[in-house]
PDB file of C-alpha atoms and ligand atoms in Angstrom:
ATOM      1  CA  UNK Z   1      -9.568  11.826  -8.579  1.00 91.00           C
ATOM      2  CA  UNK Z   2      -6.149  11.126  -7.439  1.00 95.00           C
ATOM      3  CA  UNK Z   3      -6.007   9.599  -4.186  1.00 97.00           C
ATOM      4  CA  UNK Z   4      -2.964   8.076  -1.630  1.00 98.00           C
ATOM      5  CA  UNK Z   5      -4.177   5.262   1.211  1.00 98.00           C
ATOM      6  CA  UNK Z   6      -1.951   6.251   4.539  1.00 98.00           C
ATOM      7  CA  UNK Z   7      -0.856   3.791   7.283  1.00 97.00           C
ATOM      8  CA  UNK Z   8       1.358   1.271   8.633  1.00 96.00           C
ATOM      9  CA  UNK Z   9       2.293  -2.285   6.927  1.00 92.00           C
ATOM     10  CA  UNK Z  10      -0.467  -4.564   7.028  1.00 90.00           C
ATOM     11  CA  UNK Z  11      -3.146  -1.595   8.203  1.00 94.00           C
ATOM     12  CA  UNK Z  12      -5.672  -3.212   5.066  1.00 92.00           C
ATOM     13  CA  UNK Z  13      -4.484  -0.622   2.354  1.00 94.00           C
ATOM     14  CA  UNK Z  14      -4.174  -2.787  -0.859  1.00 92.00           C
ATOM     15  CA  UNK Z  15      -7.596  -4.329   0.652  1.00 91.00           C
ATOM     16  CA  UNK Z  16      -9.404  -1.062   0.693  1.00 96.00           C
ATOM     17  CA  UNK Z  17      -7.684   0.699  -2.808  1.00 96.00           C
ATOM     18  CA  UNK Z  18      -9.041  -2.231  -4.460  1.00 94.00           C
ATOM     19  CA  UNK Z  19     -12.586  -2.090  -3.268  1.00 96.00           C
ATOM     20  CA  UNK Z  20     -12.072   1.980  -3.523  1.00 96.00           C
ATOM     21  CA  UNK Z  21     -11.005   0.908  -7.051  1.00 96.00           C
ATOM     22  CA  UNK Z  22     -13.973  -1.010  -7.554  1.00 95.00           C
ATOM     23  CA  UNK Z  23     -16.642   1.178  -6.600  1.00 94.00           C
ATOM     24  CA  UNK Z  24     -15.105   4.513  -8.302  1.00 94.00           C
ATOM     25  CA  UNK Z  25     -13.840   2.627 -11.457  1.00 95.00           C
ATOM     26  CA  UNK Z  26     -10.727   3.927 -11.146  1.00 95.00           C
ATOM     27  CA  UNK Z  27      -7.481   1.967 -11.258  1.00 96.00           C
ATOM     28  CA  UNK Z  28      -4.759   1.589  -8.193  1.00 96.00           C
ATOM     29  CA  UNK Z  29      -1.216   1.300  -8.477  1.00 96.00           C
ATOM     30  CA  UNK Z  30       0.518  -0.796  -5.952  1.00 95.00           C
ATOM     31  CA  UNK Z  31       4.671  -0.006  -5.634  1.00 96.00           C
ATOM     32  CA  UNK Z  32       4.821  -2.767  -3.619  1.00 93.00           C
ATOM     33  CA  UNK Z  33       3.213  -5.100  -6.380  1.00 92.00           C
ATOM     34  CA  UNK Z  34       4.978  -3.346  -9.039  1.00 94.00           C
ATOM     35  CA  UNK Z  35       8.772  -4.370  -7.263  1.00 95.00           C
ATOM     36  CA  UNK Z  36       7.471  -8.185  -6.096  1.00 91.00           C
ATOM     37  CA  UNK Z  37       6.499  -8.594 -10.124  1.00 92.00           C
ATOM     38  CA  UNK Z  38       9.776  -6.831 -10.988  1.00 94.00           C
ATOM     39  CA  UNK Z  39      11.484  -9.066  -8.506  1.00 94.00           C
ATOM     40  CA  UNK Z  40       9.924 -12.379  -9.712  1.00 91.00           C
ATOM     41  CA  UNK Z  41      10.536 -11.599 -13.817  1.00 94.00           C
ATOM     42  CA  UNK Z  42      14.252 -10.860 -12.546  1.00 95.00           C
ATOM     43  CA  UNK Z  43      13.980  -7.167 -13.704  1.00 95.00           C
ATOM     44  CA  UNK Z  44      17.001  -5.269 -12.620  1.00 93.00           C
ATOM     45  CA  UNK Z  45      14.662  -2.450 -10.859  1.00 93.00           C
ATOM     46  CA  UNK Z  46      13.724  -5.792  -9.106  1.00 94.00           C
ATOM     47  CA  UNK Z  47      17.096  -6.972  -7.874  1.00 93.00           C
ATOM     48  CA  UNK Z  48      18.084  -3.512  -7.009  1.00 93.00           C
ATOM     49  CA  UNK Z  49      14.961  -3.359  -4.278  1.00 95.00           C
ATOM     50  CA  UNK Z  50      14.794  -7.007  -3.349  1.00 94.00           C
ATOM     51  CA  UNK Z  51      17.801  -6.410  -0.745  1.00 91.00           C
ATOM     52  CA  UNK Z  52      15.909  -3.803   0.996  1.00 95.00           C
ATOM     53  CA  UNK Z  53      12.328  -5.357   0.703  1.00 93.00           C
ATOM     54  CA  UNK Z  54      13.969  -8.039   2.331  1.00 88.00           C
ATOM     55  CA  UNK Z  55      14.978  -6.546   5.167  1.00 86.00           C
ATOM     56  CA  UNK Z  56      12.087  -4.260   5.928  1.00 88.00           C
ATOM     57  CA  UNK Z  57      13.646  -0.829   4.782  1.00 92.00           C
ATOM     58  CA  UNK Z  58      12.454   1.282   2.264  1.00 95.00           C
ATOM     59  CA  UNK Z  59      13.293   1.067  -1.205  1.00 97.00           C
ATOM     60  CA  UNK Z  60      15.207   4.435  -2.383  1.00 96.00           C
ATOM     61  CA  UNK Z  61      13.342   7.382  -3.261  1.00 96.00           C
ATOM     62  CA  UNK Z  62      15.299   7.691  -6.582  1.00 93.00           C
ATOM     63  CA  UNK Z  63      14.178   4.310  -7.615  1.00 94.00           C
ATOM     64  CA  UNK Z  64      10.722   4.537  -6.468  1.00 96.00           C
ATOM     65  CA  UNK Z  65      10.140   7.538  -7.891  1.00 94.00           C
ATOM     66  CA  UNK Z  66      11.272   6.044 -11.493  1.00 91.00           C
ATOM     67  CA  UNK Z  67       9.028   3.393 -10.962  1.00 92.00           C
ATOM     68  CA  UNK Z  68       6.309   5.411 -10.269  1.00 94.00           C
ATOM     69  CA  UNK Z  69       6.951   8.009 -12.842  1.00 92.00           C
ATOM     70  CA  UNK Z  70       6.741   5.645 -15.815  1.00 90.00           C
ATOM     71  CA  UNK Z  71       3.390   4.409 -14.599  1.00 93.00           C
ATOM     72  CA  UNK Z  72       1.719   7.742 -14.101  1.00 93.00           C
ATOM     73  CA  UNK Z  73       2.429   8.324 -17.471  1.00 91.00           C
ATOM     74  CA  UNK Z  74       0.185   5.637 -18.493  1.00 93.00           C
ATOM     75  CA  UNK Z  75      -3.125   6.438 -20.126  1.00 93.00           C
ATOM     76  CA  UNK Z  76      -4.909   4.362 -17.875  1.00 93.00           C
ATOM     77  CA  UNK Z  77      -3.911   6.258 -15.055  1.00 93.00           C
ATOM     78  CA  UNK Z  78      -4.414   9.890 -16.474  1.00 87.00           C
ATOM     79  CA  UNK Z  79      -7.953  10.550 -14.901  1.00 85.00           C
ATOM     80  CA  UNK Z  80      -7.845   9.084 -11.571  1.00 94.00           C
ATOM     81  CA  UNK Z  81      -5.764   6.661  -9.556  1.00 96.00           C
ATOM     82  CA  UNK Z  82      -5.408   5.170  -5.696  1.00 97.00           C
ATOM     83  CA  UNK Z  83      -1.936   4.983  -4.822  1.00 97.00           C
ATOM     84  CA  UNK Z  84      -1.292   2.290  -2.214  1.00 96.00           C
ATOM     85  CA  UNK Z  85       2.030   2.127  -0.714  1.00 95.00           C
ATOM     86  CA  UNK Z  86       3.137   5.546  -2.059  1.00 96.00           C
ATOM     87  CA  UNK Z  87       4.258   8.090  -1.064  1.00 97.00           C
ATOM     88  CA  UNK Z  88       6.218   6.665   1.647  1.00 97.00           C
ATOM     89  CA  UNK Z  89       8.494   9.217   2.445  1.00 98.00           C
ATOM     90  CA  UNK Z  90       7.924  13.121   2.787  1.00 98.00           C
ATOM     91  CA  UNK Z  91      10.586  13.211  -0.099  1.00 97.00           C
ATOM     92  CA  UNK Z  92       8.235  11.144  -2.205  1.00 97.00           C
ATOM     93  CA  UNK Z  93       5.027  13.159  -1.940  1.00 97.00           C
ATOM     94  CA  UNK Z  94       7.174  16.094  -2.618  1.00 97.00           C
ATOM     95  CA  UNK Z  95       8.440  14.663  -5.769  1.00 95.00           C
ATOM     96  CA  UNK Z  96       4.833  13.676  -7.079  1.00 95.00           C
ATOM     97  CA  UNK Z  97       3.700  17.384  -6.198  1.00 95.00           C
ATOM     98  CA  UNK Z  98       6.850  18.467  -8.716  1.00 94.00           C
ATOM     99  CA  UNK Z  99       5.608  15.987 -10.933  1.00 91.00           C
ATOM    100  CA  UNK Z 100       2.606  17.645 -10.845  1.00 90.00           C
ATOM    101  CA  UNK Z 101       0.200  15.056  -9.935  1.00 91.00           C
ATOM    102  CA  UNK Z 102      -2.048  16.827  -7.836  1.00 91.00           C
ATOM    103  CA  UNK Z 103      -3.553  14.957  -4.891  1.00 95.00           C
ATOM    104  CA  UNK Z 104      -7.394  14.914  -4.242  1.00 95.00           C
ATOM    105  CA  UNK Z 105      -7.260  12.887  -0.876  1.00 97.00           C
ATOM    106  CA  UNK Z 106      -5.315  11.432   1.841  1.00 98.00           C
ATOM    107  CA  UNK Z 107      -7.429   8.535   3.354  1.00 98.00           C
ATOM    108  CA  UNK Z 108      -5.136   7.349   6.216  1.00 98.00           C
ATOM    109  CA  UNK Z 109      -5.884   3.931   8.388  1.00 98.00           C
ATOM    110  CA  UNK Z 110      -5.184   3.872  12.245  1.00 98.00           C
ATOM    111  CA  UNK Z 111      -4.190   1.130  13.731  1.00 97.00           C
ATOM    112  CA  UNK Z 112      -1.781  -0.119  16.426  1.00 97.00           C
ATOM    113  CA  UNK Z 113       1.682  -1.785  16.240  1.00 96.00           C
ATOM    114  CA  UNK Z 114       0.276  -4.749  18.371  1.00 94.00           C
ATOM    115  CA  UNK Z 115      -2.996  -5.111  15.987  1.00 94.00           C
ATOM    116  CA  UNK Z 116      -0.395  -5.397  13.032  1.00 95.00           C
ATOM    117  CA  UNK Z 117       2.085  -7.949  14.314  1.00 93.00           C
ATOM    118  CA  UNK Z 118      -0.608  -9.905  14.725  1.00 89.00           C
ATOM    119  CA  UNK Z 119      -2.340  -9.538  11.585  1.00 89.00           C
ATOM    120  CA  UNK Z 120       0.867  -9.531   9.465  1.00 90.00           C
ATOM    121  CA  UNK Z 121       1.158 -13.585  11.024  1.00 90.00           C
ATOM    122  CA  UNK Z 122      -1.702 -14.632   8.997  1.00 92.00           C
ATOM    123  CA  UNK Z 123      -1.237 -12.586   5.840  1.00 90.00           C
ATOM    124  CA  UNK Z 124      -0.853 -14.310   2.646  1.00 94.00           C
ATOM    125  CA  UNK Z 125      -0.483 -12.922  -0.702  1.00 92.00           C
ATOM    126  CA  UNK Z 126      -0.604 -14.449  -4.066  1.00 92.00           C
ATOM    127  CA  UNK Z 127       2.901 -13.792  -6.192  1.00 85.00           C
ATOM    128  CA  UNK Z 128       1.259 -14.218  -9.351  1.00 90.00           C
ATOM    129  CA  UNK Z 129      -1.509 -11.681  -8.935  1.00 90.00           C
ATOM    130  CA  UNK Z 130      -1.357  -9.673  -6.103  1.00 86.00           C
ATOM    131  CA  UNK Z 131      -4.517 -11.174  -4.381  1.00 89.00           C
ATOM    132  CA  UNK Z 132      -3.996 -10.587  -0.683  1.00 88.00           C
ATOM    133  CA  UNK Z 133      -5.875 -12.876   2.414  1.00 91.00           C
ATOM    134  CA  UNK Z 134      -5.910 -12.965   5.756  1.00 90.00           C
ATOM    135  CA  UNK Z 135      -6.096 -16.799   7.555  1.00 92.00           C
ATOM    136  CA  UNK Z 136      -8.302 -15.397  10.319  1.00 88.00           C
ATOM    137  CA  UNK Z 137     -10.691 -13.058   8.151  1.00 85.00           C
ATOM    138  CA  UNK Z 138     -10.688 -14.033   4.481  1.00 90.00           C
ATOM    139  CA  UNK Z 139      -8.651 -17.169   3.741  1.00 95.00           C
ATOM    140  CA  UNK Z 140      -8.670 -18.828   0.095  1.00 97.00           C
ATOM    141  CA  UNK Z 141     -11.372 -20.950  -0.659  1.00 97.00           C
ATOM    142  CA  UNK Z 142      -8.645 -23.724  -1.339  1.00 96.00           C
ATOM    143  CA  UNK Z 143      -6.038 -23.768   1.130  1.00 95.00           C
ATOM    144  CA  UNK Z 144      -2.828 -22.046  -0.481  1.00 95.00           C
ATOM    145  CA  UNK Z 145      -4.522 -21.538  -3.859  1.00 97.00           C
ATOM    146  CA  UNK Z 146      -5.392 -18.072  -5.066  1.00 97.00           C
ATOM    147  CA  UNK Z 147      -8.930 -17.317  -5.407  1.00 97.00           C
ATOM    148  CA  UNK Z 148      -8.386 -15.096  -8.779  1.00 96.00           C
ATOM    149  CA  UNK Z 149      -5.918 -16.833 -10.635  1.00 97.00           C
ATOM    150  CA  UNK Z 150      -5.386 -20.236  -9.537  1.00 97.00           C
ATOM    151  CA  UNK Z 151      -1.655 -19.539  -8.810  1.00 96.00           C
ATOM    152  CA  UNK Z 152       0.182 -20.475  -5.065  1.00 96.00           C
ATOM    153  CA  UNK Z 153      -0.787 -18.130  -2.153  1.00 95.00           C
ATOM    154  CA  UNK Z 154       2.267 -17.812   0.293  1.00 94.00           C
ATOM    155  CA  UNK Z 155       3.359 -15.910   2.643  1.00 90.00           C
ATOM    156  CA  UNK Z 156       5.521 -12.618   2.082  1.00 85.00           C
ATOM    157  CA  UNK Z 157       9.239 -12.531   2.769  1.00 82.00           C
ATOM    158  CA  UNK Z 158       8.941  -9.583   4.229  1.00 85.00           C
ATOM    159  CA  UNK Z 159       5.771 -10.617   6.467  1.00 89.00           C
ATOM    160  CA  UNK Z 160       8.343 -12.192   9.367  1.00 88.00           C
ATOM    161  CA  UNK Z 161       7.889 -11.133  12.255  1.00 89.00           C
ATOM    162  CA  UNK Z 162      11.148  -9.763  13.049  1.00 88.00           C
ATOM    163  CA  UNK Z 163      11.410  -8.034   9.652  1.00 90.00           C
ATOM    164  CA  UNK Z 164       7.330  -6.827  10.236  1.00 92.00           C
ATOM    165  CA  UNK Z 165       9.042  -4.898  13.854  1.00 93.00           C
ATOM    166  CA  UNK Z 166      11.228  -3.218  11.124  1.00 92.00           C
ATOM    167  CA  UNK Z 167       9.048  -2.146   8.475  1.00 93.00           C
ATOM    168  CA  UNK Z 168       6.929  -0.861  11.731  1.00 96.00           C
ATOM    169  CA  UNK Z 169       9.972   1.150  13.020  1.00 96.00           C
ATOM    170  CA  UNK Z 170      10.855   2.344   9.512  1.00 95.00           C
ATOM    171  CA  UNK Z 171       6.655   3.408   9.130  1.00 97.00           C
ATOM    172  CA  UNK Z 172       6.970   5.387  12.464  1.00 97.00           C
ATOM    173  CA  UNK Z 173      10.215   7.223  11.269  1.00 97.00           C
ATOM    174  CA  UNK Z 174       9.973   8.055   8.331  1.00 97.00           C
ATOM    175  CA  UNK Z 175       6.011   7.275   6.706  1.00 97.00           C
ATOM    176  CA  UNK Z 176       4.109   9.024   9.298  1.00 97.00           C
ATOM    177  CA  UNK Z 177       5.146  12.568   8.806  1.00 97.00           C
ATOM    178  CA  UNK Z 178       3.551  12.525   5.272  1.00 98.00           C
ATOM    179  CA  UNK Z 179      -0.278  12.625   7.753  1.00 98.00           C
ATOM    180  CA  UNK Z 180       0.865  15.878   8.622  1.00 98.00           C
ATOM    181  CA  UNK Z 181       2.047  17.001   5.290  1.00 98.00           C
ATOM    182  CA  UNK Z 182      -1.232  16.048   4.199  1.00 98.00           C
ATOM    183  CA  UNK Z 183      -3.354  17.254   6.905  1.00 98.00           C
ATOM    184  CA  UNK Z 184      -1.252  20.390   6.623  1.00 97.00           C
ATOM    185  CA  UNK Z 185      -2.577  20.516   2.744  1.00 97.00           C
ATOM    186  CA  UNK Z 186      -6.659  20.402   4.179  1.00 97.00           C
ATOM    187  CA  UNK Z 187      -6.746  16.604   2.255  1.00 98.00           C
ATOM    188  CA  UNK Z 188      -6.187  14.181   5.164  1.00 98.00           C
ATOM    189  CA  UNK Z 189      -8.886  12.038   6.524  1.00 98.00           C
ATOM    190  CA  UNK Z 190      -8.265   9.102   8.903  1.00 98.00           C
ATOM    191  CA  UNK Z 191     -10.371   6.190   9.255  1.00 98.00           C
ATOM    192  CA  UNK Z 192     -10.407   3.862  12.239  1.00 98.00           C
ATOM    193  CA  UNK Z 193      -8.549   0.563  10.412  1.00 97.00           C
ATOM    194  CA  UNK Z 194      -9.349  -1.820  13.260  1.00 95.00           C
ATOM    195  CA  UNK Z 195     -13.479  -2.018  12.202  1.00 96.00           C
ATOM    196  CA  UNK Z 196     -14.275  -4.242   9.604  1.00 93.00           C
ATOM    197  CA  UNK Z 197     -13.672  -4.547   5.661  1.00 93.00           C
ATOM    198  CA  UNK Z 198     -17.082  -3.285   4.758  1.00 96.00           C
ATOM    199  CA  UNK Z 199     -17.100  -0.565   7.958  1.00 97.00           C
ATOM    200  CA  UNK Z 200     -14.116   0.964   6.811  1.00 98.00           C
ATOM    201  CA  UNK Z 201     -14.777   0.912   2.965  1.00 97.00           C
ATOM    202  CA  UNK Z 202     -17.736   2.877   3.708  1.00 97.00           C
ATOM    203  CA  UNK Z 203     -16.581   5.220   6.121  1.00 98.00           C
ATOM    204  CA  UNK Z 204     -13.639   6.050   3.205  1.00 98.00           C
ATOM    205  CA  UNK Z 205     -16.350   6.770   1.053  1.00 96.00           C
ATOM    206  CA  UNK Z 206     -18.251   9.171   3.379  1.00 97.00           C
ATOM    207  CA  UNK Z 207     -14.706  10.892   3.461  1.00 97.00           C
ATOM    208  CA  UNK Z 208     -13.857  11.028   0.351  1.00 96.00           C
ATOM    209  CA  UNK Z 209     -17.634  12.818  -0.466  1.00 95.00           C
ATOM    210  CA  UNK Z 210     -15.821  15.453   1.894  1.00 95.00           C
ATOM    211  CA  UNK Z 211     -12.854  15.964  -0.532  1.00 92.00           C
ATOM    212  CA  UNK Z 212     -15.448  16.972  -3.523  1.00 80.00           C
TER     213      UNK Z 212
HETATM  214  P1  LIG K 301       4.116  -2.942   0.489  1.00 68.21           P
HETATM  215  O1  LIG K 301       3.635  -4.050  -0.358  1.00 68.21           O
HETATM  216  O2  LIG K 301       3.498  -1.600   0.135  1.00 68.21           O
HETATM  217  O3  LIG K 301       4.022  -3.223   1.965  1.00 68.21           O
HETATM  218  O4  LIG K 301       5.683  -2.762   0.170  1.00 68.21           O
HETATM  219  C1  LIG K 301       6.610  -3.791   0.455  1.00 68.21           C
HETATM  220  C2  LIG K 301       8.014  -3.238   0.483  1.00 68.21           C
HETATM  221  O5  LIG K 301       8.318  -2.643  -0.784  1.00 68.21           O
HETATM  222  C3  LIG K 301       8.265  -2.131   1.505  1.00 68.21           C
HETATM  223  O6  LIG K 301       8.578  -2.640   2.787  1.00 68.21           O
HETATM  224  C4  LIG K 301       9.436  -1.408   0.867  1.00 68.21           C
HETATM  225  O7  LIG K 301      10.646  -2.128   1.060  1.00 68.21           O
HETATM  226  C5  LIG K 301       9.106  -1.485  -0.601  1.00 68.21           C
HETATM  227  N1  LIG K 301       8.300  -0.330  -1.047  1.00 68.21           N
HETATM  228  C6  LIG K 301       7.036  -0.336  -1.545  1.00 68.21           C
HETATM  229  N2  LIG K 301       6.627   0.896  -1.861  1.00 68.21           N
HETATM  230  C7  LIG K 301       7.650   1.724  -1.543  1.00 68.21           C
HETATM  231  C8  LIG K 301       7.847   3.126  -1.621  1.00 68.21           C
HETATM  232  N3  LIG K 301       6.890   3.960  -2.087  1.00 68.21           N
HETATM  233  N4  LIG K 301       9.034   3.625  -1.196  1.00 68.21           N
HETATM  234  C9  LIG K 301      10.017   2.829  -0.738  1.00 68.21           C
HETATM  235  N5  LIG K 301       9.897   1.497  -0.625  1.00 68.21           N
HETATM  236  C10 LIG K 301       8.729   0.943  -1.030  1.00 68.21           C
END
């Protein structure tokens, strides 16, 4: 089962694939994890996005698609996968249709601009491990220690609030259309992201049921 998670920055996607992940023992794949580890072990893929990570825009399609490319080919990911943070572009899902990965589901999150700025505030993500936390709903047991790993827990460069209005513009422009390229394919299914963790993880499962 091959599976994308839809909506803005900071909607709960990486929260959700990874319960998703958990429950149907199948892995995720996270570009935006994949370029902060590139960043942070200096890779050149790394450098290359860092610039426009930075400042809220959207990492080429060329590059991403790379990226992505070499990690589909993986073994791991041959049976199933949940792909957060990808496609982001129309261009993108296009490409991973011509790649040939076919697409079970679309599960896509609503949830407004004004919940997000104010949830992005009190996101904090671990660098070593990808752990994410939220201050107000699940902060680390330790204050700015990763649960998982032990490592610091900090918050994102690109979680500012002026660079969060960005990423939100760039969503609107050019991440939404893929709902309707989805919906378009009979695969989309939207979820209300505002209810809570556990509400949400099961209301993606009831949808995905609807996929089979
Ligand atoms: P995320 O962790 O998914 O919010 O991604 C953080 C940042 O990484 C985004 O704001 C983009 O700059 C970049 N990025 C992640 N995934 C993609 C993608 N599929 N296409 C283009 N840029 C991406």
């Amino acid at each position: 089962m091959k599976i994308v998670m839809l909506g803005p920055p900071g909607a709960g996607k990486g929260t959700q694939a990874a319960l998703l992940a958990q429950r149907l023992d199948i892995p995720t794949l996270s570009t935006g994890n994949i370029l902060r580890a590139a960043i942070k072990e200096g890779l050149p893929v790394g450098l290359e996005a860092k610039k426009y990570m930075d400042s809220g825009k959207l990492v080429p399609d060329d590059v991403i698609i790379g990226v992505v490319r070499d990690y589909l080919a993986r073994e791991e990911f041959a049976s199933g996968v949940i792909l957060d943070g990808m496609p982001r572009t129309v261009n993108q899902a296009e490409m991973l249709e011509k790649m040939g990965v076919g697409i079970s589901g679309a599960l896509a999150l609503d949830i407004s601009d004004e919940e997000i700025e104010a949830r992005m505030s009190s996101r904090r993500v671990c660098l070593n491990c990808g752990a994410t936390y939220s201050l107000t709903v699940n902060p680390p047991k330790k204050e700015g220690v990763c649960d998982k790993c032990g490592e610091k827990v900090v918050i994102r460069d690109d979680d500012r609030p002026e660079t969060v209005r960005e990423r939100l513009a760039v969503y609107h422009e050019q991440t939404e259309p893929i709902i309707a390229f989805y919906a378009e394919r009979g695969i989309l299914r939207r979820v209300d992201g505002t209810l809570s963790v556990e509400e949400i993880t099961k209301k993606l499962e009831e949808a995905l049921e609807t996929l089979k």
